[in-house]
Short mmCIF file of C-alpha atoms in Angstrom, two decimals:
data_model
loop_
_atom_site.label_atom_id
_atom_site.label_comp_id
_atom_site.label_asym_id
_atom_site.label_seq_id
_atom_site.Cartn_x
_atom_site.Cartn_y
_atom_site.Cartn_z
CA MET A 1 -79.25 -64.69 -35.65
CA ASN A 2 -82.45 -66.49 -36.56
CA ILE A 3 -81.49 -69.83 -38.07
CA GLY A 4 -84.01 -71.98 -39.97
CA ILE A 5 -83.15 -75.67 -40.20
CA ASP A 6 -84.88 -78.51 -42.03
CA ILE A 7 -85.06 -81.86 -40.19
CA ASP A 8 -85.05 -84.77 -42.66
CA ASP A 9 -81.64 -85.33 -44.24
CA THR A 10 -80.40 -82.12 -42.64
CA ILE A 11 -80.54 -82.98 -38.93
CA SER A 12 -81.53 -86.63 -39.40
CA GLU A 13 -80.27 -89.43 -41.67
CA THR A 14 -83.72 -90.02 -43.13
CA TYR A 15 -82.61 -91.22 -46.56
CA ALA A 16 -80.94 -94.38 -45.23
CA THR A 17 -83.99 -95.47 -43.23
CA LEU A 18 -86.47 -94.46 -45.92
CA LEU A 19 -84.58 -96.41 -48.58
CA GLU A 20 -84.64 -99.63 -46.55
CA TYR A 21 -88.39 -99.38 -45.99
CA ALA A 22 -89.01 -98.50 -49.64
CA GLN A 23 -87.02 -101.52 -50.77
CA LYS A 24 -88.90 -103.81 -48.38
CA TYR A 25 -92.25 -102.42 -49.58
CA THR A 26 -91.34 -102.76 -53.26
CA ILE A 27 -90.10 -106.35 -52.87
CA GLU A 28 -92.57 -107.78 -50.35
CA GLU A 29 -95.80 -105.92 -51.09
CA LEU A 30 -95.57 -104.72 -54.67
CA LYS A 31 -93.69 -107.88 -55.76
CA ARG A 32 -91.44 -105.88 -58.04
CA SER A 33 -87.74 -105.45 -58.66
CA PRO A 34 -86.10 -103.11 -56.12
CA ILE A 35 -83.70 -101.72 -58.72
CA ILE A 36 -83.60 -97.95 -58.34
CA LYS A 37 -84.01 -96.00 -61.56
CA SER A 38 -81.81 -92.99 -62.16
CA PHE A 39 -83.48 -89.59 -61.97
CA ASN A 40 -82.94 -85.94 -61.20
CA THR A 41 -84.98 -84.34 -58.46
CA GLU A 42 -85.69 -80.78 -57.45
CA ASP A 43 -87.40 -81.89 -54.26
CA HIS A 44 -86.77 -84.26 -51.40
CA LEU A 45 -89.96 -86.30 -51.95
CA TYR A 46 -87.93 -88.59 -54.16
CA ILE A 47 -88.64 -92.10 -53.00
CA GLU A 48 -91.62 -92.73 -55.30
CA ASN A 49 -89.61 -91.61 -58.33
CA MET A 50 -86.72 -93.87 -57.43
CA HIS A 51 -88.96 -96.94 -57.25
CA ASN A 52 -91.39 -95.92 -59.99
CA TRP A 53 -94.47 -96.10 -57.73
CA ASN A 54 -97.82 -94.78 -58.88
CA GLU A 55 -99.91 -92.39 -56.75
CA ASN A 56 -101.86 -95.16 -55.02
CA GLU A 57 -98.72 -97.18 -54.22
CA THR A 58 -97.06 -94.07 -52.79
CA ALA A 59 -100.09 -93.31 -50.58
CA ARG A 60 -100.16 -96.89 -49.27
CA PHE A 61 -96.44 -96.75 -48.44
CA TRP A 62 -96.70 -93.54 -46.41
CA LYS A 63 -99.84 -94.72 -44.61
CA LYS A 64 -98.18 -97.95 -43.54
CA TYR A 65 -94.62 -96.83 -42.75
CA TYR A 66 -94.45 -93.06 -42.24
CA GLU A 67 -94.78 -93.04 -38.45
CA GLU A 68 -92.34 -95.94 -38.02
CA ILE A 69 -89.73 -94.29 -40.27
CA ILE A 70 -89.97 -90.95 -38.44
CA LYS A 71 -89.46 -92.72 -35.10
CA LYS A 72 -86.49 -94.78 -36.32
CA VAL A 73 -84.33 -92.27 -38.19
CA ASN A 74 -80.89 -91.58 -36.75
CA ILE A 75 -79.53 -88.14 -36.05
CA LYS A 76 -76.57 -86.88 -38.10
CA THR A 77 -73.25 -86.94 -36.26
CA PHE A 78 -72.54 -83.71 -34.32
CA ALA A 79 -75.90 -82.13 -35.28
CA ALA A 80 -77.29 -81.86 -31.72
CA ASN A 81 -73.98 -80.64 -30.30
CA ILE A 82 -73.57 -77.91 -32.91
CA ILE A 83 -77.19 -76.75 -32.65
CA LYS A 84 -76.67 -76.48 -28.90
CA LYS A 85 -73.53 -74.38 -29.48
CA LEU A 86 -75.44 -72.07 -31.81
CA LYS A 87 -78.20 -71.60 -29.21
CA GLU A 88 -75.63 -70.96 -26.48
CA SER A 89 -74.05 -68.24 -28.62
CA GLY A 90 -77.42 -66.46 -28.78
CA ASP A 91 -78.86 -67.76 -32.05
CA LYS A 92 -82.54 -68.69 -32.25
CA ILE A 93 -83.27 -72.08 -33.81
CA PHE A 94 -86.38 -72.55 -35.96
CA LEU A 95 -86.97 -76.11 -37.17
CA ILE A 96 -88.92 -75.85 -40.42
CA THR A 97 -90.04 -79.22 -41.76
CA ALA A 98 -92.39 -80.45 -44.47
CA ARG A 99 -93.36 -83.40 -42.24
CA TRP A 100 -97.13 -83.70 -42.20
CA ASN A 101 -99.73 -85.29 -39.94
CA LEU A 102 -101.63 -88.27 -41.27
CA LYS A 103 -105.15 -89.21 -40.10
CA ASP A 104 -104.00 -92.00 -37.80
CA ASN A 105 -100.98 -90.39 -36.17
CA ASN A 106 -99.51 -87.19 -34.76
CA ILE A 107 -96.25 -86.55 -36.55
CA GLU A 108 -95.76 -83.28 -34.67
CA GLN A 109 -95.70 -85.07 -31.30
CA ILE A 110 -93.54 -87.91 -32.67
CA THR A 111 -91.10 -85.29 -33.99
CA LYS A 112 -91.03 -83.46 -30.64
CA ASP A 113 -90.35 -86.75 -28.85
CA TRP A 114 -87.56 -87.61 -31.31
CA LEU A 115 -85.96 -84.18 -30.89
CA LYS A 116 -86.06 -84.55 -27.10
CA GLU A 117 -84.59 -88.07 -27.22
CA ASN A 118 -81.75 -86.81 -29.42
CA ASN A 119 -81.10 -83.67 -27.34
CA VAL A 120 -81.88 -81.27 -30.18
CA LYS A 121 -82.50 -77.82 -28.68
CA TYR A 122 -84.73 -75.37 -30.55
CA ASP A 123 -86.92 -72.32 -30.08
CA LYS A 124 -89.76 -73.14 -32.49
CA LEU A 125 -90.93 -76.18 -34.47
CA ILE A 126 -92.92 -75.58 -37.67
CA ILE A 127 -94.39 -78.68 -39.35
CA ASN A 128 -96.30 -79.11 -42.60
CA ALA A 129 -94.16 -76.36 -44.14
CA LYS A 130 -94.54 -77.28 -47.80
CA GLU A 131 -93.68 -73.74 -48.91
CA LYS A 132 -90.82 -72.90 -46.56
CA LEU A 133 -90.29 -69.42 -47.96
CA LYS A 134 -93.44 -68.23 -46.18
CA PHE A 135 -92.08 -69.32 -42.80
CA VAL A 136 -88.61 -67.95 -43.52
CA LYS A 137 -90.15 -64.53 -44.14
CA GLU A 138 -92.58 -64.70 -41.21
CA ASN A 139 -89.80 -65.56 -38.75
CA ASN A 140 -87.14 -63.24 -40.18
CA ILE A 141 -84.78 -66.17 -40.85
CA GLU A 142 -81.24 -64.99 -41.59
CA ILE A 143 -79.59 -68.39 -42.19
CA PHE A 144 -81.43 -71.32 -43.78
CA ILE A 145 -80.23 -74.94 -44.07
CA ASP A 146 -82.02 -77.66 -46.07
CA ASP A 147 -81.30 -80.63 -48.34
CA SER A 148 -83.99 -79.77 -50.90
CA CYS A 149 -82.80 -78.07 -54.10
CA ARG A 150 -86.23 -76.49 -54.59
CA ASN A 151 -86.41 -75.05 -51.08
CA CYS A 152 -82.84 -73.75 -51.20
CA LYS A 153 -83.33 -72.01 -54.54
CA ASP A 154 -86.71 -70.58 -53.55
CA ILE A 155 -85.32 -69.05 -50.38
CA GLU A 156 -82.02 -67.90 -51.90
CA TYR A 157 -83.77 -65.93 -54.65
CA ASN A 158 -86.83 -64.69 -52.74
CA SER A 159 -85.56 -63.77 -49.28
CA ASN A 160 -82.60 -62.17 -47.53
CA ALA A 161 -81.49 -65.41 -45.85
CA LYS A 162 -78.06 -66.92 -46.49
CA VAL A 163 -78.73 -70.46 -47.75
CA PHE A 164 -76.74 -73.63 -47.14
CA ILE A 165 -77.57 -76.97 -48.76
CA MET A 166 -76.71 -80.13 -46.81
CA ASP A 167 -75.08 -82.53 -49.26
CA THR A 168 -77.03 -85.71 -50.02
CA ARG A 169 -77.18 -88.33 -52.74
CA VAL A 170 -80.30 -86.79 -54.25
CA ASN A 171 -79.29 -83.13 -54.48
CA GLN A 172 -76.15 -83.46 -56.57
CA ASN A 173 -77.77 -81.77 -59.55
CA LEU A 174 -77.89 -78.40 -57.78
CA GLU A 175 -75.06 -76.17 -58.91
CA ASP A 176 -75.57 -72.62 -57.76
CA GLU A 177 -72.73 -70.36 -56.69
CA LYS A 178 -75.06 -68.39 -54.40
CA ILE A 179 -75.92 -71.49 -52.36
CA THR A 180 -73.14 -72.91 -50.20
CA ARG A 181 -72.92 -76.71 -50.14
CA VAL A 182 -71.90 -78.22 -46.79
CA TYR A 183 -70.89 -81.82 -46.22
CA SER A 184 -71.28 -82.19 -42.45
CA TRP A 185 -72.36 -80.33 -39.36
CA PRO A 186 -68.76 -79.32 -38.49
CA HIS A 187 -68.47 -77.88 -42.01
CA LEU A 188 -71.74 -75.99 -41.57
CA TYR A 189 -70.62 -74.62 -38.20
CA LYS A 190 -67.35 -73.39 -39.73
CA GLU A 191 -69.29 -71.60 -42.51
CA ILE A 192 -71.74 -70.00 -40.06
CA LYS A 193 -68.87 -68.73 -37.89
CA LYS A 194 -67.20 -67.31 -40.99
CA LEU A 195 -70.45 -65.60 -42.04
CA LYS A 196 -70.85 -64.03 -38.59
CA GLU A 197 -67.27 -62.74 -38.66
CA GLU A 198 -67.84 -61.13 -42.06
CA ASN A 199 -70.99 -59.37 -40.83
#
């Protein structure tokens, strides 16, 4: 099967690293309280909403810390091992990420280096995928995994892919019986095996 997988907060633990940097930036550079305001989000670009940054403050944050954050994020437990198992069973792995290149860096190369360091096997890497539905259709993706409510709903209702949402702190507001919530990579692997057996 062709399996499309998001990277941030699906394969990697991006939220934890991103939050620490956002707190540091808010306290040290913006000289403001780091108290996180409550909010609901449809997307995973949530950090500016949490800290109530304006557009300029958000741009400054990403320019200063984006590359460092991408290099430092940890991989989720069992992710590399299970992706390897899927590849060994004949599945094709498409990594579909909204990560984008900035003027002063090459996020694509940094991402490739990170994937290699963490032994994540894949067939194709697609970056700057803001509208993931397009890439799901172009690559005939049959299973799609992401942490973004918006991406999951878009793909569930506009493609033939079976959609799984990786549980995170910021996607709790998604309640959709067509989208299967998974809480770990072993849970995801169990659900994929079950799906294959049913087909």
